[in-house]
Amino acid sequence: MKIFDKYGCPSYISFDHDLGANSKTGFDIVKDMVERDLNKRGRWIPKNFTYDVHSANPVGKKNIIGLLDNYLEKRK
């Protein structure tokens, strides 16, 4: 994720799951974010981070919310 390499993690993201053919999904982006945060010992995703999921894909939306909510809750 080149934009994360250049700018770091923003304090707010609105996620979509389906990003187009032959593209990573929003869930892939969330997995990358969690991995980066784990590698930085919980210091990469800002403490004030918030997000929305505007995806029309109900399964993808549920997966994004589930991973982020669970990770951020355990990171506290």
Short mmCIF file of C-alpha atoms in Angstrom, two decimals:
data_model
loop_
_atom_site.label_atom_id
_atom_site.label_comp_id
_atom_site.label_asym_id
_atom_site.label_seq_id
_atom_site.Cartn_x
_atom_site.Cartn_y
_atom_site.Cartn_z
CA MET A 1 0.00 0.00 0.00
CA LYS A 2 2.12 2.83 -1.32
CA ILE A 3 -0.10 5.56 0.10
CA PHE A 4 0.40 4.14 3.62
CA ASP A 5 4.15 4.02 3.01
CA LYS A 6 4.15 7.68 2.01
CA TYR A 7 1.65 9.19 4.47
CA GLY A 8 1.14 6.67 7.28
CA CYS A 9 -2.30 5.77 8.59
CA PRO A 10 -5.00 8.45 8.53
CA SER A 11 -7.26 8.99 11.52
CA TYR A 12 -10.39 8.23 9.44
CA ILE A 13 -11.10 5.87 6.52
CA SER A 14 -14.35 5.04 4.72
CA PHE A 15 -13.94 1.49 3.39
CA ASP A 16 -15.51 -0.24 0.42
CA HIS A 17 -15.02 -3.98 0.04
CA ASP A 18 -15.16 -4.48 -3.73
CA LEU A 19 -12.57 -2.21 -5.32
CA GLY A 20 -12.76 -3.50 -8.89
CA ALA A 21 -11.64 -6.45 -10.95
CA ASN A 22 -8.08 -7.63 -10.35
CA SER A 23 -7.77 -5.39 -7.30
CA LYS A 24 -7.28 -6.10 -3.65
CA THR A 25 -10.41 -5.81 -1.55
CA GLY A 26 -11.13 -3.46 1.30
CA PHE A 27 -10.67 -6.46 3.59
CA ASP A 28 -7.14 -6.92 2.18
CA ILE A 29 -6.41 -3.30 3.06
CA VAL A 30 -7.67 -3.83 6.62
CA LYS A 31 -5.50 -6.95 6.99
CA ASP A 32 -2.49 -4.92 5.83
CA MET A 33 -3.31 -2.17 8.32
CA VAL A 34 -3.54 -4.62 11.21
CA GLU A 35 -0.25 -6.25 10.19
CA ARG A 36 1.48 -2.85 10.05
CA ASP A 37 0.10 -1.95 13.47
CA LEU A 38 1.24 -5.26 14.95
CA ASN A 39 4.71 -4.74 13.48
CA LYS A 40 4.82 -1.28 15.10
CA ARG A 41 3.59 -2.67 18.45
CA GLY A 42 0.25 -0.89 18.26
CA ARG A 43 1.66 2.48 17.25
CA TRP A 44 0.79 2.65 13.55
CA ILE A 45 -3.00 2.98 13.59
CA PRO A 46 -3.78 6.21 15.48
CA LYS A 47 -5.43 5.89 18.88
CA ASN A 48 -8.23 8.19 17.64
CA PHE A 49 -8.79 6.13 14.46
CA THR A 50 -12.40 5.91 13.25
CA TYR A 51 -13.92 4.34 10.19
CA ASP A 52 -17.07 3.64 8.23
CA VAL A 53 -17.82 0.87 5.75
CA HIS A 54 -19.95 1.94 2.80
CA SER A 55 -19.75 -1.36 0.91
CA ALA A 56 -22.83 -2.84 -0.72
CA ASN A 57 -21.27 -6.29 -0.21
CA PRO A 58 -22.81 -7.48 3.09
CA VAL A 59 -20.31 -10.29 3.68
CA GLY A 60 -17.35 -8.06 2.89
CA LYS A 61 -18.73 -5.31 5.12
CA LYS A 62 -19.19 -7.76 7.99
CA ASN A 63 -15.62 -9.06 7.57
CA ILE A 64 -14.09 -5.57 7.58
CA ILE A 65 -16.04 -4.50 10.67
CA GLY A 66 -15.36 -7.77 12.46
CA LEU A 67 -11.60 -7.67 11.94
CA LEU A 68 -11.15 -3.99 12.74
CA ASP A 69 -13.46 -3.92 15.75
CA ASN A 70 -11.91 -7.05 17.24
CA TYR A 71 -8.35 -5.90 16.64
CA LEU A 72 -8.86 -2.37 17.93
CA GLU A 73 -10.68 -3.63 21.03
CA LYS A 74 -7.89 -6.08 21.87
CA ARG A 75 -5.22 -3.46 21.22
CA LYS A 76 -6.58 -1.13 23.94
#
